[in-house]
PDB file of C-alpha atoms in Angstrom:
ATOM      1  CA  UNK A 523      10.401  13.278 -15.477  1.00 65.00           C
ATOM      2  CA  UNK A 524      12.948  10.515 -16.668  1.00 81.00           C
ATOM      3  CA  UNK A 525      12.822   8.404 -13.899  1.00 85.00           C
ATOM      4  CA  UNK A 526      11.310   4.860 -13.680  1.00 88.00           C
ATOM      5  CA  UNK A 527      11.507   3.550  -9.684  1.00 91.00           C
ATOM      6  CA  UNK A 528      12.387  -0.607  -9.458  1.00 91.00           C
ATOM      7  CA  UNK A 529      10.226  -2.891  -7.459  1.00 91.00           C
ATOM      8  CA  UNK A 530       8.481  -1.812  -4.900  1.00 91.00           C
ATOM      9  CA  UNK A 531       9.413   2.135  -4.961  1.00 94.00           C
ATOM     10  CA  UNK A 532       7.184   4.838  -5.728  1.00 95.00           C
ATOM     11  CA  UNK A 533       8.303   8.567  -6.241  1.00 94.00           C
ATOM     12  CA  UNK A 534       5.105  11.230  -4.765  1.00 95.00           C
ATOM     13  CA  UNK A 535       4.964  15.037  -5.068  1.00 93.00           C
ATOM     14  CA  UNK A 536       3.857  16.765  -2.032  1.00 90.00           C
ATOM     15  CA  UNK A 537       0.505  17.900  -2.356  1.00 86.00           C
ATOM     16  CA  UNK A 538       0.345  21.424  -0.904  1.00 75.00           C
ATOM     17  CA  UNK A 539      -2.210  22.163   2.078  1.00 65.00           C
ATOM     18  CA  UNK A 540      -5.058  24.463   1.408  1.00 60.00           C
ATOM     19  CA  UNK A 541      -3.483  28.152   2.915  1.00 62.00           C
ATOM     20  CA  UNK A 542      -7.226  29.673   3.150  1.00 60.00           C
ATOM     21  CA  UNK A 543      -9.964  27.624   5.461  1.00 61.00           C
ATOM     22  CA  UNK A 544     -13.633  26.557   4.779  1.00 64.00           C
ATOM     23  CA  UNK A 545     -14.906  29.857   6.360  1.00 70.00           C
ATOM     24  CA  UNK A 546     -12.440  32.113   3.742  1.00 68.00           C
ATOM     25  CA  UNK A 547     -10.086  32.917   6.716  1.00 72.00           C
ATOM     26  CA  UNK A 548      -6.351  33.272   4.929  1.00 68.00           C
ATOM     27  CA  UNK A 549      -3.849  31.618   7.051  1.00 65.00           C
ATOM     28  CA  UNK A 550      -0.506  33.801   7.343  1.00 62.00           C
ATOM     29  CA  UNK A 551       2.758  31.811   6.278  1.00 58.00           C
ATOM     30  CA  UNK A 552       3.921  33.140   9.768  1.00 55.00           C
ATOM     31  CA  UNK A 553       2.202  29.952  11.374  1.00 53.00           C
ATOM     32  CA  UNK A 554       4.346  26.896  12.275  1.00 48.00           C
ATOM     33  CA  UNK A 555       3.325  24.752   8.793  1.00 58.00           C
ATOM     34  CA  UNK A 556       4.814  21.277   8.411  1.00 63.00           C
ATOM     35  CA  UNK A 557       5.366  19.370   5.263  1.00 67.00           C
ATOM     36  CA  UNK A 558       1.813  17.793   3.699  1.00 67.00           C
ATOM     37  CA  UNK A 559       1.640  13.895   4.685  1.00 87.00           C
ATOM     38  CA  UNK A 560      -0.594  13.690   1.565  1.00 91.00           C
ATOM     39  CA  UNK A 561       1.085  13.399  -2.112  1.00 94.00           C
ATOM     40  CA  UNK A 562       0.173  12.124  -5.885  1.00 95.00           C
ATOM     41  CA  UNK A 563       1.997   9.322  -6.909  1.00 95.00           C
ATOM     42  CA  UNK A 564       3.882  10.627 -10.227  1.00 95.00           C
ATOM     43  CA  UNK A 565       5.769   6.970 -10.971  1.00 94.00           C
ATOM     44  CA  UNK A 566       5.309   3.897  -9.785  1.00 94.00           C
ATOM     45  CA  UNK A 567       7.652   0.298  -9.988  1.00 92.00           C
ATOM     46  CA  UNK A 568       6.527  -2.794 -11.389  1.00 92.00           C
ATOM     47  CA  UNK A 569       6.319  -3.988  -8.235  1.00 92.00           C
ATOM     48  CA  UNK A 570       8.019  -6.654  -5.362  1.00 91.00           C
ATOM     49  CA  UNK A 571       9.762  -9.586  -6.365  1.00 90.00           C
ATOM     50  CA  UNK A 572       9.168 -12.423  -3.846  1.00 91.00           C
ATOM     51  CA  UNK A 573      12.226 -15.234  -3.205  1.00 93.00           C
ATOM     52  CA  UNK A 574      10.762 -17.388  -6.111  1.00 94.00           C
ATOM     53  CA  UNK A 575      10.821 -14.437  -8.445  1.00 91.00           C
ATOM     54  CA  UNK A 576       7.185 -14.195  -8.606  1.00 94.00           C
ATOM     55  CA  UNK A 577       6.276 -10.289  -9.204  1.00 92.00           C
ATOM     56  CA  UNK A 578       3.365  -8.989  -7.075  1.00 93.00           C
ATOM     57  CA  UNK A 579       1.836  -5.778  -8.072  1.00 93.00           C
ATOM     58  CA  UNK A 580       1.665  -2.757  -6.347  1.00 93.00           C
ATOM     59  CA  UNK A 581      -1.650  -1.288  -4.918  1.00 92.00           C
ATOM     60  CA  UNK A 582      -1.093   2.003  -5.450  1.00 93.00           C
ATOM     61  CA  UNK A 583      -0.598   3.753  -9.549  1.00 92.00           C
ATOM     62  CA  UNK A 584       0.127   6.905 -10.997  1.00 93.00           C
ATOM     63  CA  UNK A 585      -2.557   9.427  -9.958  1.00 93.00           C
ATOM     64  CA  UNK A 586      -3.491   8.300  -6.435  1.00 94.00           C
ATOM     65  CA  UNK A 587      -3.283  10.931  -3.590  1.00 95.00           C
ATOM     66  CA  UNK A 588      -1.975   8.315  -0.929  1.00 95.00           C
ATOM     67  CA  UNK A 589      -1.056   9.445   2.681  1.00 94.00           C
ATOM     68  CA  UNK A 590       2.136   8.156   4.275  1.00 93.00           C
ATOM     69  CA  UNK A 591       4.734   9.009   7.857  1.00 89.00           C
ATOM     70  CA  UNK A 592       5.802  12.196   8.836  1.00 87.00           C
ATOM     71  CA  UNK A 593       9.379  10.482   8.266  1.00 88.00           C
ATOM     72  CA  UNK A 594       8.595   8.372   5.373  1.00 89.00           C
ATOM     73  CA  UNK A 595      11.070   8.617   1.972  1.00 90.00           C
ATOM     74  CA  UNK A 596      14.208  10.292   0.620  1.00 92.00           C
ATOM     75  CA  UNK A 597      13.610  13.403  -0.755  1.00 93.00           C
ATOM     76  CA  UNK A 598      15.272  13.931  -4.101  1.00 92.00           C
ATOM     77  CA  UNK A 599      14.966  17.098  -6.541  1.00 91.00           C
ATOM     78  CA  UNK A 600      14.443  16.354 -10.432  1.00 89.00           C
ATOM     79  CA  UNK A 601      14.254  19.513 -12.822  1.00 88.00           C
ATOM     80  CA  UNK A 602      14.367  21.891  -9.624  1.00 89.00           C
ATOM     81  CA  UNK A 603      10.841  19.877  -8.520  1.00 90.00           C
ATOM     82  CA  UNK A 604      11.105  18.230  -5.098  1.00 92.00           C
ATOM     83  CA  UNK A 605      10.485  14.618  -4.656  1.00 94.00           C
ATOM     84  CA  UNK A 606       9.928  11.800  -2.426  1.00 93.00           C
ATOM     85  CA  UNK A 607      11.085   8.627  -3.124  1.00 95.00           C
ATOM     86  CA  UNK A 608       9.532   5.560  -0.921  1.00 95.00           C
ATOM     87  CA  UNK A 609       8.465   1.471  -0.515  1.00 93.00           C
ATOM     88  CA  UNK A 610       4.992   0.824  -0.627  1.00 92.00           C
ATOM     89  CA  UNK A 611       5.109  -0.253   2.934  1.00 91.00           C
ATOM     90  CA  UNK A 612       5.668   3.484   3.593  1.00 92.00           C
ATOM     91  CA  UNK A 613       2.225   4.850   2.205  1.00 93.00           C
ATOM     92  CA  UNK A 614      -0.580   4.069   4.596  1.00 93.00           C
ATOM     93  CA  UNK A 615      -3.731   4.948   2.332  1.00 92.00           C
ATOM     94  CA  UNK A 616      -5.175   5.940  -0.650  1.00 93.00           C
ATOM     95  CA  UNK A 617      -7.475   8.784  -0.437  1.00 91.00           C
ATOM     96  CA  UNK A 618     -10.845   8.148  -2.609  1.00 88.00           C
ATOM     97  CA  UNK A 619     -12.891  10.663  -3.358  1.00 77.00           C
TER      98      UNK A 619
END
């Protein structure tokens, strides 16, 4: 992917849910699904520029599964993938394993 996000932006790839459960039960595509809140951060900014042009660094890098909104992001499509593009403020964790 060509694309470098400015400041504070960070672009995530949805991270598909599992469609098979703990117990081996295969869930039918038939059920309401939703869109993942969970992603990988694939590109990250250099992070926010505060009024006295200081730069403060993002929490988050490339390769973190972070969760964020139901709402959160613009999607965009790159090379027929599908994309969201967001703030940091929009991501509210980092799952650690």
């Amino acid at each position: 992917m060509n694309i470098r996000p400015l400041q504070d932006r960070i672009i995530v790839a949805r991270v598909e849910e599992e469609t098979k459960t703990a117990g081996g039960i295969i869930i039918p595509d038939t059920v309401s699904k939703e869109k993942p809140q969970e992603g990988k951060v694939v590109a990250a900014g250099k992070g926010k520029v505060t009024p006295e042009g200081k730069v403060l660094p993002l929490d988050v890098k490339e390769g973190d599964r972070v969760l964020f909104g139901k709402y959160a992001g613009s999607e965009i499509k790159v090379d027929g993938k599908e994309y969201l593009i967001m703030r940091e403020d929009d991501i509210l964790g980092v799952v650690e394993k």
